[in-house]
CSV table of C-alpha atoms and ligand atoms in Angstrom, one decimal:
chain,number,residue,atom,x,y,z
A,79,MET,CA,31.5,-14.7,18.2
A,80,LYS,CA,30.8,-13.9,21.7
A,81,GLU,CA,27.1,-12.8,21.9
A,82,VAL,CA,25.0,-11.9,24.4
A,83,ASP,CA,21.9,-13.5,24.1
A,84,MET,CA,18.5,-12.3,24.6
A,85,THR,CA,16.6,-14.6,22.4
A,86,LEU,CA,14.7,-11.8,20.4
A,87,ILE,CA,17.6,-9.5,20.1
A,88,ARG,CA,21.2,-10.7,20.2
A,89,ILE,CA,24.1,-8.1,20.2
A,90,ASP,CA,27.5,-9.3,19.1
A,91,GLU,CA,29.9,-7.9,21.4
A,92,THR,CA,32.7,-7.9,19.3
A,93,ARG,CA,31.1,-5.5,16.9
A,94,CYS,CA,29.0,-3.5,19.1
A,95,LYS,CA,30.7,0.1,19.9
A,96,LYS,CA,28.1,0.7,22.9
A,97,ASP,CA,27.1,3.8,20.9
A,98,GLY,CA,23.7,3.5,22.3
A,99,LEU,CA,22.0,4.0,19.2
A,100,CYS,CA,19.8,1.1,19.3
A,101,VAL,CA,18.7,1.9,22.5
A,102,GLN,CA,17.7,5.6,21.4
A,103,GLU,CA,16.0,4.4,18.2
A,104,CYS,CA,13.6,1.8,19.8
A,105,PRO,CA,9.9,2.9,19.7
A,106,ALA,CA,9.3,0.4,22.3
A,107,GLY,CA,12.1,1.3,24.5
A,108,ILE,CA,12.9,-2.6,25.2
A,109,ILE,CA,16.8,-1.9,24.6
A,110,LYS,CA,18.8,-0.4,27.7
A,111,GLN,CA,22.3,0.1,28.1
A,112,ALA,CA,23.5,0.2,32.0
A,113,ASP,CA,26.2,2.8,31.3
A,114,ARG,CA,28.4,4.0,28.1
A,115,GLU,CA,30.9,1.0,28.7
A,116,SER,CA,28.2,-1.6,28.7
A,117,VAL,CA,26.6,-3.4,26.0
A,118,PRO,CA,23.0,-3.0,25.7
A,119,LEU,CA,20.6,-5.2,26.3
A,120,MET,CA,16.8,-6.2,26.0
A,121,ILE,CA,14.7,-5.8,29.0
A,122,PRO,CA,12.9,-8.7,30.5
A,123,ARG,CA,9.6,-9.4,28.8
A,124,GLY,CA,11.0,-7.0,25.9
A,125,ALA,CA,9.6,-9.2,23.1
A,126,GLN,CA,6.2,-9.0,24.3
A,127,ALA,CA,6.6,-5.3,23.5
A,128,CYS,CA,8.6,-5.5,20.3
A,129,LEU,CA,7.0,-4.0,17.5
A,130,LEU,CA,9.1,-6.1,15.1
A,131,CYS,CA,10.0,-3.0,13.3
A,132,GLY,CA,13.5,-3.5,12.7
A,133,HIS,CA,14.8,0.0,13.5
A,134,CYS,CA,17.4,-1.7,15.9
A,135,VAL,CA,18.6,-3.4,13.0
A,136,ALA,CA,18.5,-0.7,10.5
A,137,VAL,CA,20.0,2.1,12.9
A,138,CYS,CA,23.3,0.0,14.0
A,139,PRO,CA,26.3,1.0,11.8
A,140,HIS,CA,28.3,-2.1,12.9
A,141,ASP,CA,26.0,-5.0,12.1
A,142,ALA,CA,26.1,-5.7,15.9
A,143,LEU,CA,22.3,-6.2,16.4
A,144,HIS,CA,20.7,-9.4,15.5
A,145,HIS,CA,16.6,-9.7,15.5
A,146,GLU,CA,15.5,-12.9,15.3
A,147,THR,CA,12.6,-12.1,13.0
A,148,ILE,CA,14.1,-9.5,11.1
A,149,PRO,CA,17.5,-11.2,10.0
A,150,MET,CA,20.1,-9.2,8.6
A,151,GLU,CA,20.2,-11.1,5.4
A,152,ARG,CA,16.6,-10.0,4.7
A,153,SER,CA,17.6,-6.3,5.5
A,154,PRO,CA,19.8,-5.2,3.0
A,155,LYS,CA,22.2,-2.4,3.2
A,156,ILE,CA,20.8,0.8,2.0
A,157,ALA,CA,22.4,1.4,-1.4
A,158,GLU,CA,23.5,5.0,-1.4
A,159,ASP,CA,24.0,5.0,-5.2
A,160,LEU,CA,20.2,4.6,-5.8
A,161,ALA,CA,19.2,7.4,-3.4
A,162,ILE,CA,17.1,10.0,-5.4
A,163,SER,CA,17.2,13.6,-5.1
A,164,GLN,CA,14.3,15.7,-4.2
A,165,ALA,CA,13.7,17.1,-7.8
A,166,GLN,CA,13.5,13.3,-8.8
A,167,ALA,CA,10.9,12.6,-6.1
A,168,ALA,CA,8.7,15.9,-6.9
A,169,GLN,CA,8.5,15.0,-10.6
A,170,PHE,CA,8.0,11.5,-10.0
A,171,LEU,CA,5.2,12.0,-7.7
A,172,ARG,CA,3.3,14.5,-9.9
A,173,THR,CA,3.9,12.0,-12.5
A,174,ARG,CA,1.5,9.4,-11.3
A,175,ARG,CA,-1.9,9.8,-13.0
A,176,SER,CA,-5.4,8.0,-13.0
A,177,ILE,CA,-5.3,5.8,-15.6
A,178,ARG,CA,-8.6,5.2,-17.4
A,179,ARG,CA,-7.3,4.0,-20.8
A,180,PHE,CA,-5.5,1.0,-20.9
A,181,LYS,CA,-3.9,-1.0,-23.6
A,182,ASN,CA,-5.2,-4.3,-24.5
A,183,LYS,CA,-2.4,-6.3,-22.9
A,184,PRO,CA,-2.6,-8.6,-19.9
A,185,VAL,CA,-0.5,-7.9,-16.7
A,186,ASP,CA,1.2,-11.1,-15.4
A,187,ARG,CA,0.9,-12.7,-12.1
A,188,GLU,CA,4.7,-11.9,-11.3
A,189,THR,CA,4.3,-8.2,-12.0
A,190,VAL,CA,1.4,-7.9,-9.7
A,191,GLN,CA,3.3,-10.0,-7.1
A,192,PHE,CA,6.4,-7.9,-7.5
A,193,LEU,CA,4.1,-4.5,-6.5
A,194,ILE,CA,2.5,-6.0,-3.8
A,195,ASP,CA,5.9,-7.2,-2.7
A,196,HIS,CA,6.7,-3.8,-2.2
A,197,ALA,CA,3.5,-2.2,-1.2
A,198,ARG,CA,4.1,-4.5,2.0
A,199,TYR,CA,6.7,-2.1,3.2
A,200,ALA,CA,4.4,0.7,3.7
A,201,PRO,CA,4.0,1.8,7.1
A,202,THR,CA,1.1,0.4,9.4
A,203,GLY,CA,-0.4,1.3,12.8
A,204,GLY,CA,1.8,-0.6,15.5
A,205,ASN,CA,3.6,-2.3,12.1
A,206,SER,CA,0.4,-4.9,12.4
A,207,GLN,CA,1.1,-5.6,8.6
A,208,LEU,CA,-2.8,-6.5,8.3
A,209,VAL,CA,-2.9,-5.7,5.1
A,210,THR,CA,-4.3,-8.2,2.4
A,211,TRP,CA,-4.7,-8.3,-1.2
A,212,THR,CA,-7.6,-10.1,-3.3
A,213,VAL,CA,-7.0,-10.0,-7.0
A,214,HIS,CA,-9.0,-10.4,-10.2
A,215,MET,CA,-7.3,-11.0,-13.7
A,216,GLY,CA,-8.6,-10.9,-17.1
A,217,THR,CA,-10.9,-8.4,-18.5
A,218,GLU,CA,-13.7,-11.1,-18.4
A,219,LYS,CA,-13.4,-11.5,-14.5
A,220,LEU,CA,-13.5,-7.9,-14.2
A,221,LYS,CA,-16.5,-7.5,-16.8
A,222,ASN,CA,-18.7,-9.5,-14.2
A,223,ILE,CA,-17.8,-7.1,-11.6
A,224,SER,CA,-18.6,-4.2,-13.6
A,225,ASP,CA,-21.8,-5.6,-14.7
A,226,LEU,CA,-22.7,-6.3,-10.9
A,227,THR,CA,-21.6,-2.5,-10.2
A,228,ILE,CA,-23.9,-1.3,-12.9
A,229,ALA,CA,-26.7,-3.7,-11.6
A,230,TRP,CA,-26.2,-2.2,-8.0
A,231,MET,CA,-26.2,1.2,-9.6
A,232,LYS,CA,-29.6,0.5,-11.8
A,233,ALA,CA,-31.3,-0.6,-8.5
A,234,ALA,CA,-30.1,2.3,-6.2
A,235,LEU,CA,-31.2,4.7,-8.9
A,236,ALA,CA,-34.6,3.3,-9.3
A,237,SER,CA,-35.1,3.2,-5.2
A,238,GLU,CA,-36.1,5.9,-3.2
A,239,ALA,CA,-32.7,6.8,-2.4
A,240,GLY,CA,-31.8,7.6,-6.4
A,241,SER,CA,-32.2,11.1,-6.0
A,242,ALA,CA,-29.8,11.3,-3.5
A,243,LEU,CA,-27.1,9.8,-5.7
A,244,PRO,CA,-24.2,11.8,-7.3
A,245,PRO,CA,-25.5,13.4,-10.8
A,246,TYR,CA,-23.0,11.1,-12.8
A,247,PHE,CA,-24.4,7.9,-11.8
A,248,PRO,CA,-27.3,8.1,-14.8
A,249,MET,CA,-24.3,9.1,-17.1
A,250,ILE,CA,-22.1,6.4,-16.1
A,251,VAL,CA,-24.9,3.7,-16.5
A,252,ALA,CA,-26.1,5.0,-19.9
A,253,ALA,CA,-22.4,4.7,-21.1
A,254,TYR,CA,-22.3,1.4,-20.0
A,255,ASP,CA,-25.3,0.4,-21.7
A,256,ALA,CA,-23.7,1.5,-24.7
A,257,GLY,CA,-20.7,0.0,-24.6
A,258,ILE,CA,-18.5,2.3,-22.3
A,259,ASN,CA,-17.1,0.7,-19.2
A,260,SER,CA,-15.8,3.4,-16.8
A,261,ILE,CA,-16.1,1.1,-13.8
A,262,THR,CA,-13.2,-0.9,-14.4
A,263,GLN,CA,-12.0,0.9,-17.7
A,264,ASN,CA,-11.7,-2.4,-19.5
A,265,ALA,CA,-8.3,-2.9,-17.4
A,266,PRO,CA,-7.1,-6.5,-17.0
A,267,CYS,CA,-6.4,-6.9,-13.7
A,268,LEU,CA,-8.6,-5.7,-10.4
A,269,VAL,CA,-6.6,-5.6,-6.9
A,270,ILE,CA,-8.7,-4.9,-3.7
A,271,ALA,CA,-6.6,-4.3,-0.6
A,272,SER,CA,-8.6,-5.3,2.9
A,273,ALA,CA,-7.6,-5.4,6.4
A,274,PRO,CA,-10.0,-6.9,9.2
A,275,GLY,CA,-12.8,-4.7,10.4
A,276,LYS,CA,-12.0,-4.8,14.1
A,277,TYR,CA,-8.5,-3.2,12.9
A,278,ASP,CA,-8.9,0.7,13.8
A,279,ASN,CA,-6.4,1.6,11.7
A,280,GLY,CA,-7.6,-0.6,8.6
A,281,MET,CA,-8.4,2.0,6.2
A,282,VAL,CA,-5.8,4.1,6.6
A,283,ASP,CA,-3.3,1.2,6.1
A,284,LEU,CA,-4.4,0.2,3.1
A,285,SER,CA,-5.0,3.1,1.5
A,286,ILE,CA,-0.9,3.8,2.4
A,287,ALA,CA,-0.7,0.4,0.6
A,288,LEU,CA,-2.3,1.2,-2.4
A,289,SER,CA,-0.5,4.3,-2.8
A,290,TYR,CA,2.9,2.4,-2.7
A,291,PHE,CA,1.3,0.0,-5.0
A,292,GLU,CA,0.4,2.6,-7.7
A,293,LEU,CA,3.7,4.7,-7.1
A,294,MET,CA,5.6,1.5,-7.8
A,295,ALA,CA,3.2,0.5,-10.8
A,296,THR,CA,3.8,4.1,-12.0
A,297,ALA,CA,7.9,3.3,-11.8
A,298,GLY,CA,7.3,0.4,-13.8
A,299,GLY,CA,5.3,2.0,-16.7
A,300,LEU,CA,2.1,0.5,-15.4
A,301,GLY,CA,-1.2,2.7,-14.3
A,302,THR,CA,-3.6,2.4,-12.0
A,303,CYS,CA,-7.0,4.1,-11.1
A,304,TRP,CA,-9.0,4.2,-7.4
A,305,LEU,CA,-12.3,2.7,-7.8
A,306,GLY,CA,-14.7,4.9,-5.7
A,307,LEU,CA,-17.7,3.4,-7.6
A,308,ILE,CA,-17.1,-0.4,-6.8
A,309,ALA,CA,-16.1,0.9,-3.5
A,310,ARG,CA,-19.3,2.3,-2.8
A,311,ALA,CA,-21.2,-0.7,-4.4
A,312,LEU,CA,-19.2,-3.2,-2.2
A,313,LYS,CA,-21.0,-1.9,0.9
A,314,HIS,CA,-24.6,-2.5,-0.7
A,315,SER,CA,-24.6,-5.2,-3.0
A,316,LYS,CA,-24.3,-8.7,-2.0
A,317,PRO,CA,-23.8,-10.3,-5.3
A,318,LEU,CA,-20.9,-8.0,-5.7
A,319,MET,CA,-19.1,-8.4,-2.6
A,320,ALA,CA,-19.8,-12.6,-3.2
A,321,ALA,CA,-18.1,-11.8,-6.6
A,322,ILE,CA,-15.0,-10.2,-5.2
A,323,GLY,CA,-14.8,-12.6,-2.5
A,324,LEU,CA,-12.9,-10.7,0.4
A,325,PRO,CA,-11.5,-12.7,3.6
A,326,GLU,CA,-13.9,-13.2,6.2
A,327,GLY,CA,-14.5,-10.2,8.8
A,328,HIS,CA,-12.6,-7.9,6.1
A,329,SER,CA,-14.9,-5.0,6.1
A,330,HIS,CA,-12.3,-2.3,5.3
A,331,PHE,CA,-11.1,-2.7,1.6
A,332,TYR,CA,-10.5,-0.5,-1.8
A,333,PRO,CA,-10.4,-1.7,-5.2
A,334,MET,CA,-8.1,-0.2,-7.6
A,335,VAL,CA,-7.4,-1.5,-11.4
A,336,LEU,CA,-4.0,-2.0,-12.9
A,337,GLY,CA,-2.6,-2.3,-16.5
A,338,TYR,CA,-0.5,-0.7,-19.3
A,339,PRO,CA,-1.4,2.7,-20.1
A,340,LYS,CA,-2.6,3.4,-23.5
A,341,PHE,CA,-1.5,7.2,-23.5
A,342,LYS,CA,1.8,9.1,-22.5
A,343,TYR,CA,1.6,12.3,-20.4
A,344,HIS,CA,3.6,15.2,-21.1
A,345,ARG,CA,2.7,17.6,-18.7
A,346,LEU,CA,2.4,17.7,-14.6
A,347,PRO,CA,-1.0,19.1,-14.3
A,348,GLU,CA,-1.7,22.0,-11.6
A,349,ARG,CA,-3.9,21.5,-8.3
A,350,LYS,CA,-5.4,23.6,-5.8
A,351,PRO,CA,-3.0,25.2,-3.3
A,352,ALA,CA,-2.3,23.4,-0.2
A,353,LYS,CA,-4.7,24.6,2.6
A,354,ILE,CA,-2.4,25.0,5.6
A,355,PHE,CA,-3.5,26.4,9.1
A,356,TRP,CA,-0.1,26.9,10.7
A,357,LYS,CA,-0.7,27.1,14.3
B,525,LIG,C1,-10.4,7.5,-3.2
B,525,LIG,C2,-10.4,7.8,-4.6
B,525,LIG,C3,-11.5,6.9,-5.4
B,525,LIG,C4,-11.4,7.4,-6.8
B,525,LIG,N1,-12.5,6.7,-7.8
B,525,LIG,C5,-12.6,6.7,-9.2
B,525,LIG,C6,-13.5,6.1,-9.9
B,525,LIG,O1,-14.4,5.4,-9.2
B,525,LIG,N2,-13.4,6.1,-11.3
B,525,LIG,C7,-12.2,7.1,-11.7
B,525,LIG,O2,-12.2,7.4,-13.1
B,525,LIG,N3,-11.5,7.7,-11.1
B,525,LIG,C8,-11.4,7.6,-9.8
B,525,LIG,N4,-10.6,8.4,-8.8
B,525,LIG,C9,-9.6,9.0,-9.5
B,525,LIG,C10,-9.7,10.6,-9.5
B,525,LIG,O3,-10.5,11.0,-10.2
B,525,LIG,C11,-8.5,11.1,-9.7
B,525,LIG,O4,-7.6,11.2,-8.8
B,525,LIG,C12,-8.5,12.8,-9.7
B,525,LIG,O5,-9.4,13.1,-10.7
B,525,LIG,C13,-7.3,13.6,-9.9
B,525,LIG,O6,-6.5,12.8,-11.2
B,525,LIG,P1,-4.9,12.0,-11.1
B,525,LIG,O7,-5.2,10.8,-9.9
B,525,LIG,O8,-4.6,11.9,-12.5
B,525,LIG,O9,-4.0,13.1,-10.6
B,525,LIG,C14,-10.5,8.0,-7.3
B,525,LIG,C15,-9.6,8.5,-6.8
B,525,LIG,C16,-9.7,8.3,-5.5
B,525,LIG,C17,-8.1,8.8,-4.6
């Protein structure tokens, strides 16, 4: 194979049709083509600006572009027969529910790994891919996390700031004391997506990743629920933060429970109309 070696990006000249697609597609503008008769080349020091997004590999119809960190063998061809219609996508997106009643059935590690392995394809600012996952498995561990959240809620209610807390706080605490866990909903698994505090887009990136996670969970017959209560408690409770054990400096985070839904849904509930300002 005759190749123009550019270290990070190599073009197979025997395959390249010089259509310039990689040149037009590259978001960093590091691939250039002298004219329509020339094979594209990576510009000098282009590697430093490369986002490692793999768009150049994905857009080439001729398998001519090799990227050192986005190998072709790990960048599979898009299977046209797996494409879904917009009608299928519309129903699927509306099918996702916040699950608060779970079967008494554990989720295995491979299943969680599978969901995270797909959530990592969510977009990230500058393709930074800094989202990290902390996973707690088993109802006992989750009960401890619920206990610590309730302990913080009780302390917050008893404090001067208690009157400024949401009106449902006392109800959740009373229900918990009566044996109803509205914190982790008796789910068998808790995941916390987090990102370094110094990274500006951390909260956005991890939120999108969690959305991918829960959509993949839905597709696999599992259910999830975002946990605003734990997210809030985590900002204040050191014992809870210690029990969760996030990586050092990860001040962007959000928790989500995962398990097998107890109930099946038969309708797609309506939501408010979209608020749009056309300009
Ligand atoms: C950021 C966020 C935080 C949430 N926190 C909680 C929570 O602490 N407890 C809970 O039961 N549901 C929580 N939810 C679920 C919402 O109540 C739910 O999304 C909403 O009622 C719509 O229902 P659906 O998700 O089934 O469409 C949260 C959702 C989001 C997006």
